[in-house]
Amino acid sequence: MWLAIQLALKAQGQTSPNPLVGALIVKNATIVGRGFHSQAGTPHAEINALREAGNKAQGAELYLNLEPCSHFGRTPPCVDAIIQKKIMKVFVGMVDPNPLVRGKGIRRLKEAGIKVAIGILEKECRKLNEVFIKYITTKRPFVILKAAASLDGRVAAESGDSQWITNEKSREYVHRLRGAVDAVLVGIGTVKKDDPLLTCRLKNRKEKDPIRIVVDSTLSISPKAKVLNLNSQALTIIATTPKASIKKRALLEKKGARVLVIPSQDRVDLRLLMETLGKEEITSVLIEGGSEINTSALQSGIVDKVLFFYAPKIIGGQKSPLMVAGKGIARVKDALVLHNITTQRFGDDVMIEGYIKQDFQKN
């Protein structure tokens, strides 16, 4: 099952809105077939593994990190092929949370006389597809809030200078994150201050650029901003409100951007924005903004996972911007508590990963 998970990861960032799935076929303690799902619309992992195994699949065992599909989607049901090839036993990491599947594939296999074992490395399998689980059960994207700061929580000096607080290894990891998500989101303040590219730039690797989303309630973005003038196949989306200038909207659309008007008052309602992005089959969003958008995202309740990078530096300054600002809470007991905490080192930098909800892996 662990090898199946590693196979699934080969397509990380490429399968949206589908899950990551890896498959191994084992006969007489020997792997005779391997496969993974590479992209939506292409054969599923088990089909690829069955093709590699050929006649050796008969009487063999199949290992899958996710229950095989039992319905017609972009491709035919995988359970039919598993039954046809006379697999003897199927080991499933987790039940598919998709309402169209959810146990039906397992039931079909059992009805065909195939033995099924469920829940092998289930926690790891659920973490692998945490994005898919959130999206398929809520139709809203899985949201990751990333921020980088000094040990005293500053994201920049009083002058506004922020390059670079974290080291190159940390920044490379963030670019890998960009390659793994559907979209990266910032506020207009970040665009005006840093004029970022928001592309995926990795040495010796070619990753897709994420969709770029800028939250700009009044469409004050400059037509010369880099996110509007990139040689990238990924779309730039500007999220705004009905009060934004129609003339400016037409100008931005002429430059190739897509303007989403979110029914909001003075500021873009981030919850409504996530609902809209979900309808567009955007399954994951990485927030990489400043303290204002970070605060709004946390207050609106859209964040699922937090990634905070800390560099071994002390910046100080009463006016130096913090990772999260806003009014704050009155009592410590009301603080937002993270769960399922893990840490990771990138040179001297430390990344803390945590989830907003304690039951983040449940449907």
GROMACS .gro file of C-alpha atoms in nm:
model
  363
    1MET     CA    1   0.000   0.000   0.000
    2TRP     CA    2   0.289   0.233   0.075
    3LEU     CA    3   0.425   0.169  -0.275
    4ALA     CA    4   0.079   0.241  -0.418
    5ILE     CA    5   0.080   0.578  -0.240
    6GLN     CA    6   0.424   0.658  -0.382
    7LEU     CA    7   0.300   0.571  -0.731
    8ALA     CA    8  -0.001   0.799  -0.685
    9LEU     CA    9   0.229   1.089  -0.591
   10LYS     CA   10   0.393   1.073  -0.934
   11ALA     CA   11   0.094   1.267  -1.066
   12GLN     CA   12   0.069   1.520  -0.783
   13GLY     CA   13  -0.077   1.843  -0.916
   14GLN     CA   14  -0.188   1.683  -1.243
   15THR     CA   15  -0.511   1.490  -1.170
   16SER     CA   16  -0.753   1.762  -1.054
   17PRO     CA   17  -1.047   1.735  -1.009
   18ASN     CA   18  -0.977   1.363  -0.975
   19PRO     CA   19  -0.798   1.201  -0.678
   20LEU     CA   20  -0.442   1.070  -0.664
   21VAL     CA   21  -0.447   0.694  -0.710
   22GLY     CA   22  -0.174   0.432  -0.736
   23ALA     CA   23  -0.217   0.058  -0.797
   24LEU     CA   24   0.000  -0.251  -0.764
   25ILE     CA   25  -0.081  -0.607  -0.870
   26VAL     CA   26   0.102  -0.877  -0.677
   27LYS     CA   27   0.122  -1.247  -0.759
   28ASN     CA   28   0.327  -1.501  -0.564
   29ALA     CA   29   0.484  -1.217  -0.364
   30THR     CA   30   0.606  -1.050  -0.684
   31ILE     CA   31   0.481  -0.721  -0.828
   32VAL     CA   32   0.355  -0.795  -1.180
   33GLY     CA   33   0.174  -0.469  -1.253
   34ARG     CA   34   0.206  -0.103  -1.156
   35GLY     CA   35  -0.006   0.194  -1.248
   36PHE     CA   36  -0.114   0.541  -1.144
   37HIS     CA   37  -0.376   0.790  -1.260
   38SER     CA   38  -0.189   1.060  -1.450
   39GLN     CA   39  -0.461   1.306  -1.553
   40ALA     CA   40  -0.839   1.348  -1.558
   41GLY     CA   41  -0.982   1.173  -1.862
   42THR     CA   42  -0.695   0.923  -1.887
   43PRO     CA   43  -0.709   0.558  -1.770
   44HIS     CA   44  -0.728   0.507  -1.395
   45ALA     CA   45  -0.447   0.354  -1.191
   46GLU     CA   46  -0.594   0.004  -1.176
   47ILE     CA   47  -0.646  -0.007  -1.553
   48ASN     CA   48  -0.282   0.084  -1.613
   49ALA     CA   49  -0.170  -0.180  -1.363
   50LEU     CA   50  -0.393  -0.446  -1.520
   51ARG     CA   51  -0.255  -0.368  -1.865
   52GLU     CA   52   0.101  -0.411  -1.740
   53ALA     CA   53   0.017  -0.735  -1.560
   54GLY     CA   54  -0.161  -0.888  -1.859
   55ASN     CA   55  -0.251  -1.255  -1.803
   56LYS     CA   56  -0.059  -1.255  -1.474
   57ALA     CA   57  -0.347  -1.058  -1.319
   58GLN     CA   58  -0.562  -1.372  -1.292
   59GLY     CA   59  -0.558  -1.494  -0.934
   60ALA     CA   60  -0.342  -1.203  -0.821
   61GLU     CA   61  -0.388  -0.940  -0.548
   62LEU     CA   62  -0.457  -0.573  -0.623
   63TYR     CA   63  -0.348  -0.291  -0.390
   64LEU     CA   64  -0.525   0.046  -0.426
   65ASN     CA   65  -0.508   0.352  -0.203
   66LEU     CA   66  -0.867   0.440  -0.303
   67GLU     CA   67  -1.177   0.231  -0.368
   68PRO     CA   68  -1.217   0.153  -0.742
   69CYS     CA   69  -1.490   0.345  -0.923
   70SER     CA   70  -1.817   0.175  -1.013
   71HIS     CA   71  -1.974   0.441  -1.234
   72PHE     CA   72  -1.929   0.589  -1.580
   73GLY     CA   73  -1.748   0.922  -1.559
   74ARG     CA   74  -1.480   1.041  -1.798
   75THR     CA   75  -1.381   0.672  -1.818
   76PRO     CA   76  -1.567   0.338  -1.772
   77PRO     CA   77  -1.603   0.174  -1.427
   78CYS     CA   78  -1.280   0.014  -1.305
   79VAL     CA   79  -1.457  -0.262  -1.110
   80ASP     CA   80  -1.569  -0.418  -1.438
   81ALA     CA   81  -1.209  -0.457  -1.555
   82ILE     CA   82  -1.097  -0.593  -1.214
   83ILE     CA   83  -1.372  -0.856  -1.222
   84GLN     CA   84  -1.306  -0.942  -1.586
   85LYS     CA   85  -0.934  -0.999  -1.521
   86LYS     CA   86  -1.024  -1.235  -1.233
   87ILE     CA   87  -0.831  -1.061  -0.956
   88MET     CA   88  -0.850  -1.279  -0.644
   89LYS     CA   89  -0.829  -1.015  -0.367
   90VAL     CA   90  -0.831  -0.635  -0.348
   91PHE     CA   91  -0.668  -0.434  -0.068
   92VAL     CA   92  -0.824  -0.086  -0.040
   93GLY     CA   93  -0.667   0.200   0.156
   94MET     CA   94  -0.989   0.399   0.198
   95VAL     CA   95  -1.348   0.410   0.082
   96ASP     CA   96  -1.408   0.666  -0.193
   97PRO     CA   97  -1.595   0.965  -0.039
   98ASN     CA   98  -1.750   1.046  -0.379
   99PRO     CA   99  -2.129   0.999  -0.334
  100LEU     CA  100  -2.137   0.831  -0.676
  101VAL     CA  101  -1.902   0.559  -0.549
  102ARG     CA  102  -1.888   0.542  -0.166
  103GLY     CA  103  -1.885   0.168  -0.105
  104LYS     CA  104  -2.051   0.068  -0.430
  105GLY     CA  105  -1.724  -0.040  -0.590
  106ILE     CA  106  -1.639  -0.257  -0.290
  107ARG     CA  107  -1.986  -0.410  -0.290
  108ARG     CA  108  -1.959  -0.494  -0.662
  109LEU     CA  109  -1.627  -0.670  -0.604
  110LYS     CA  110  -1.765  -0.875  -0.315
  111GLU     CA  111  -2.073  -0.973  -0.516
  112ALA     CA  112  -1.836  -1.102  -0.783
  113GLY     CA  113  -1.667  -1.328  -0.528
  114ILE     CA  114  -1.354  -1.114  -0.489
  115LYS     CA  115  -1.218  -1.081  -0.135
  116VAL     CA  116  -1.178  -0.720  -0.019
  117ALA     CA  117  -0.974  -0.579   0.272
  118ILE     CA  118  -1.036  -0.216   0.365
  119GLY     CA  119  -0.840   0.040   0.570
  120ILE     CA  120  -0.476  -0.044   0.502
  121LEU     CA  121  -0.268   0.268   0.584
  122GLU     CA  122  -0.599   0.455   0.587
  123LYS     CA  123  -0.465   0.765   0.763
  124GLU     CA  124  -0.186   0.802   0.506
  125CYS     CA  125  -0.429   0.741   0.221
  126ARG     CA  126  -0.668   1.008   0.350
  127LYS     CA  127  -0.387   1.262   0.387
  128LEU     CA  128  -0.275   1.187   0.032
  129ASN     CA  129  -0.619   1.283  -0.097
  130GLU     CA  130  -0.721   1.546   0.158
  131VAL     CA  131  -0.787   1.791  -0.125
  132PHE     CA  132  -1.015   1.547  -0.307
  133ILE     CA  133  -1.201   1.454   0.013
  134LYS     CA  134  -1.280   1.820   0.090
  135TYR     CA  135  -1.378   1.905  -0.267
  136ILE     CA  136  -1.590   1.600  -0.349
  137THR     CA  137  -1.789   1.623  -0.024
  138THR     CA  138  -1.840   2.002  -0.009
  139LYS     CA  139  -1.781   2.124  -0.368
  140ARG     CA  140  -1.545   2.385  -0.222
  141PRO     CA  141  -1.167   2.392  -0.260
  142PHE     CA  142  -0.923   2.277   0.006
  143VAL     CA  143  -0.752   2.596   0.129
  144ILE     CA  144  -0.392   2.615   0.250
  145LEU     CA  145  -0.269   2.930   0.422
  146LYS     CA  146   0.105   2.975   0.383
  147ALA     CA  147   0.306   3.247   0.556
  148ALA     CA  148   0.676   3.308   0.621
  149ALA     CA  149   0.807   3.513   0.910
  150SER     CA  150   1.091   3.585   1.147
  151LEU     CA  151   1.092   3.423   1.491
  152ASP     CA  152   0.905   3.723   1.627
  153GLY     CA  153   0.630   3.685   1.366
  154ARG     CA  154   0.727   3.969   1.130
  155VAL     CA  155   0.668   3.916   0.758
  156ALA     CA  156   0.864   4.229   0.667
  157ALA     CA  157   1.065   4.513   0.819
  158GLU     CA  158   0.907   4.851   0.896
  159SER     CA  159   1.032   4.973   0.556
  160GLY     CA  160   0.830   4.700   0.387
  161ASP     CA  161   1.137   4.503   0.280
  162SER     CA  162   1.072   4.128   0.295
  163GLN     CA  163   1.328   3.970   0.064
  164TRP     CA  164   1.425   3.726   0.180
  165ILE     CA  165   1.313   3.624   0.529
  166THR     CA  166   1.326   3.250   0.465
  167ASN     CA  167   1.602   3.062   0.285
  168GLU     CA  168   1.623   2.915  -0.063
  169LYS     CA  169   1.522   2.566   0.049
  170SER     CA  170   1.199   2.698   0.201
  171ARG     CA  171   1.122   2.897  -0.112
  172GLU     CA  172   1.184   2.593  -0.332
  173TYR     CA  173   0.935   2.395  -0.125
  174VAL     CA  174   0.676   2.671  -0.177
  175HIS     CA  175   0.728   2.648  -0.552
  176ARG     CA  176   0.665   2.274  -0.530
  177LEU     CA  177   0.344   2.357  -0.343
  178ARG     CA  178   0.242   2.590  -0.625
  179GLY     CA  179   0.294   2.306  -0.868
  180ALA     CA  180   0.070   2.079  -0.659
  181VAL     CA  181  -0.232   2.308  -0.616
  182ASP     CA  182  -0.490   2.432  -0.865
  183ALA     CA  183  -0.461   2.797  -0.771
  184VAL     CA  184  -0.259   3.047  -0.569
  185LEU     CA  185  -0.436   3.348  -0.414
  186VAL     CA  186  -0.313   3.687  -0.296
  187GLY     CA  187  -0.470   4.017  -0.203
  188ILE     CA  188  -0.429   4.336  -0.405
  189GLY     CA  189  -0.198   4.471  -0.134
  190THR     CA  190   0.060   4.203  -0.213
  191VAL     CA  191   0.036   4.276  -0.585
  192LYS     CA  192   0.093   4.647  -0.530
  193LYS     CA  193   0.377   4.595  -0.284
  194ASP     CA  194   0.568   4.302  -0.433
  195ASP     CA  195   0.435   4.272  -0.792
  196PRO     CA  196   0.476   3.891  -0.776
  197LEU     CA  197   0.472   3.649  -1.069
  198LEU     CA  198   0.292   3.373  -0.877
  199THR     CA  199   0.437   3.111  -1.112
  200CYS     CA  200   0.602   2.778  -1.036
  201ARG     CA  201   0.979   2.810  -1.080
  202LEU     CA  202   1.189   2.504  -0.999
  203LYS     CA  203   1.539   2.411  -1.107
  204ASN     CA  204   1.559   2.116  -1.346
  205ARG     CA  205   1.185   2.054  -1.318
  206LYS     CA  206   0.894   2.156  -1.534
  207GLU     CA  207   0.579   2.203  -1.332
  208LYS     CA  208   0.251   2.358  -1.433
  209ASP     CA  209   0.178   2.711  -1.318
  210PRO     CA  210  -0.121   2.744  -1.085
  211ILE     CA  211  -0.418   2.963  -1.166
  212ARG     CA  212  -0.344   3.307  -1.021
  213ILE     CA  213  -0.620   3.469  -0.815
  214VAL     CA  214  -0.604   3.830  -0.698
  215VAL     CA  215  -0.865   3.956  -0.451
  216ASP     CA  216  -0.924   4.317  -0.556
  217SER     CA  217  -1.254   4.462  -0.431
  218THR     CA  218  -1.229   4.785  -0.634
  219LEU     CA  219  -1.022   4.668  -0.935
  220SER     CA  220  -0.736   4.898  -0.841
  221ILE     CA  221  -0.478   4.663  -0.995
  222SER     CA  222  -0.240   4.821  -1.246
  223PRO     CA  223  -0.265   4.692  -1.604
  224LYS     CA  224   0.116   4.671  -1.588
  225ALA     CA  225   0.113   4.423  -1.297
  226LYS     CA  226   0.322   4.113  -1.372
  227VAL     CA  227   0.032   3.874  -1.309
  228LEU     CA  228  -0.141   4.036  -1.608
  229ASN     CA  229   0.161   4.026  -1.836
  230LEU     CA  230   0.297   3.672  -1.814
  231ASN     CA  231   0.392   3.412  -2.070
  232SER     CA  232   0.196   3.141  -1.892
  233GLN     CA  233  -0.077   2.900  -1.992
  234ALA     CA  234  -0.242   2.940  -1.652
  235LEU     CA  235  -0.531   3.180  -1.612
  236THR     CA  236  -0.527   3.498  -1.402
  237ILE     CA  237  -0.852   3.561  -1.212
  238ILE     CA  238  -0.938   3.892  -1.049
  239ALA     CA  239  -1.206   3.859  -0.780
  240THR     CA  240  -1.395   4.181  -0.723
  241THR     CA  241  -1.730   4.330  -0.612
  242PRO     CA  242  -2.024   4.479  -0.804
  243LYS     CA  243  -1.901   4.830  -0.722
  244ALA     CA  244  -1.591   4.786  -0.939
  245SER     CA  245  -1.560   4.989  -1.257
  246ILE     CA  246  -1.714   4.820  -1.562
  247LYS     CA  247  -1.464   5.003  -1.782
  248LYS     CA  248  -1.170   4.869  -1.579
  249ARG     CA  249  -1.322   4.522  -1.591
  250ALA     CA  250  -1.333   4.535  -1.972
  251LEU     CA  251  -0.970   4.653  -1.980
  252LEU     CA  252  -0.852   4.364  -1.763
  253GLU     CA  253  -1.049   4.110  -1.965
  254LYS     CA  254  -0.893   4.247  -2.281
  255LYS     CA  255  -0.554   4.171  -2.130
  256GLY     CA  256  -0.661   3.807  -2.088
  257ALA     CA  257  -0.764   3.807  -1.723
  258ARG     CA  258  -1.095   3.672  -1.605
  259VAL     CA  259  -1.289   3.900  -1.372
  260LEU     CA  260  -1.517   3.729  -1.120
  261VAL     CA  261  -1.775   3.960  -0.966
  262ILE     CA  262  -1.861   3.818  -0.624
  263PRO     CA  263  -2.190   3.943  -0.478
  264SER     CA  264  -2.042   4.128  -0.182
  265GLN     CA  265  -2.062   4.471  -0.022
  266ASP     CA  266  -1.738   4.663   0.041
  267ARG     CA  267  -1.502   4.363   0.033
  268VAL     CA  268  -1.496   4.035  -0.156
  269ASP     CA  269  -1.674   3.770   0.050
  270LEU     CA  270  -1.413   3.493   0.062
  271ARG     CA  271  -1.666   3.222   0.142
  272LEU     CA  272  -1.869   3.311  -0.166
  273LEU     CA  273  -1.548   3.325  -0.367
  274MET     CA  274  -1.461   2.969  -0.259
  275GLU     CA  275  -1.808   2.850  -0.360
  276THR     CA  276  -1.760   3.010  -0.701
  277LEU     CA  277  -1.416   2.856  -0.746
  278GLY     CA  278  -1.559   2.517  -0.651
  279LYS     CA  279  -1.812   2.545  -0.932
  280GLU     CA  280  -1.517   2.605  -1.164
  281GLU     CA  281  -1.366   2.269  -1.050
  282ILE     CA  282  -1.083   2.446  -0.868
  283THR     CA  283  -1.016   2.193  -0.593
  284SER     CA  284  -0.727   2.353  -0.402
  285VAL     CA  285  -0.612   2.707  -0.324
  286LEU     CA  286  -0.282   2.820  -0.172
  287ILE     CA  287  -0.305   3.161  -0.004
  288GLU     CA  288   0.026   3.348  -0.021
  289GLY     CA  289  -0.072   3.699   0.074
  290GLY     CA  290   0.008   3.943   0.351
  291SER     CA  291  -0.139   3.992   0.695
  292GLU     CA  292  -0.462   4.147   0.565
  293ILE     CA  293  -0.567   3.858   0.340
  294ASN     CA  294  -0.438   3.606   0.598
  295THR     CA  295  -0.657   3.763   0.865
  296SER     CA  296  -0.962   3.775   0.637
  297ALA     CA  297  -0.914   3.412   0.534
  298LEU     CA  298  -0.892   3.289   0.893
  299GLN     CA  299  -1.184   3.503   1.011
  300SER     CA  300  -1.403   3.382   0.724
  301GLY     CA  301  -1.339   3.018   0.812
  302ILE     CA  302  -1.222   2.911   0.466
  303VAL     CA  303  -0.879   2.782   0.576
  304ASP     CA  304  -0.827   2.407   0.614
  305LYS     CA  305  -0.451   2.383   0.665
  306VAL     CA  306  -0.183   2.626   0.782
  307LEU     CA  307   0.183   2.622   0.678
  308PHE     CA  308   0.392   2.871   0.877
  309PHE     CA  309   0.761   2.905   0.794
  310TYR     CA  310   0.989   3.054   1.061
  311ALA     CA  311   1.339   3.180   0.988
  312PRO     CA  312   1.598   3.217   1.270
  313LYS     CA  313   1.584   3.597   1.252
  314ILE     CA  314   1.448   3.868   1.480
  315ILE     CA  315   1.320   4.180   1.303
  316GLY     CA  316   1.132   4.379   1.567
  317GLY     CA  317   0.963   4.713   1.508
  318GLN     CA  318   0.619   4.819   1.627
  319LYS     CA  319   0.509   4.890   1.270
  320SER     CA  320   0.659   4.578   1.113
  321PRO     CA  321   0.372   4.375   0.961
  322LEU     CA  322   0.276   4.050   1.128
  323MET     CA  323   0.158   3.722   0.974
  324VAL     CA  324  -0.193   3.780   1.111
  325ALA     CA  325  -0.332   4.115   1.223
  326GLY     CA  326  -0.688   4.240   1.266
  327LYS     CA  327  -0.865   4.309   1.592
  328GLY     CA  328  -0.763   3.980   1.747
  329ILE     CA  329  -0.925   3.802   2.040
  330ALA     CA  330  -0.994   3.926   2.391
  331ARG     CA  331  -0.900   3.604   2.573
  332VAL     CA  332  -0.637   3.341   2.501
  333LYS     CA  333  -0.890   3.062   2.554
  334ASP     CA  334  -1.069   3.186   2.240
  335ALA     CA  335  -0.758   3.146   2.022
  336LEU     CA  336  -0.774   2.940   1.705
  337VAL     CA  337  -0.609   2.607   1.789
  338LEU     CA  338  -0.436   2.395   1.525
  339HIS     CA  339  -0.451   2.016   1.525
  340ASN     CA  340  -0.245   1.727   1.385
  341ILE     CA  341   0.072   1.932   1.409
  342THR     CA  342   0.387   1.830   1.222
  343THR     CA  343   0.716   2.013   1.174
  344GLN     CA  344   0.976   2.006   0.900
  345ARG     CA  345   1.322   2.160   0.866
  346PHE     CA  346   1.451   2.340   0.558
  347GLY     CA  347   1.808   2.418   0.652
  348ASP     CA  348   1.778   2.652   0.950
  349ASP     CA  349   1.415   2.735   0.873
  350VAL     CA  350   1.130   2.548   1.044
  351MET     CA  351   0.788   2.484   0.892
  352ILE     CA  352   0.489   2.415   1.116
  353GLU     CA  353   0.194   2.239   0.955
  354GLY     CA  354  -0.143   2.221   1.126
  355TYR     CA  355  -0.512   2.179   1.052
  356ILE     CA  356  -0.791   2.410   1.156
  357LYS     CA  357  -1.036   2.127   1.221
  358GLN     CA  358  -0.947   1.840   1.449
  359ASP     CA  359  -1.133   1.589   1.228
  360PHE     CA  360  -0.971   1.714   0.907
  361GLN     CA  361  -0.951   1.361   0.762
  362LYS     CA  362  -1.317   1.274   0.811
  363ASN     CA  363  -1.572   1.315   0.533
   0.00000   0.00000   0.00000
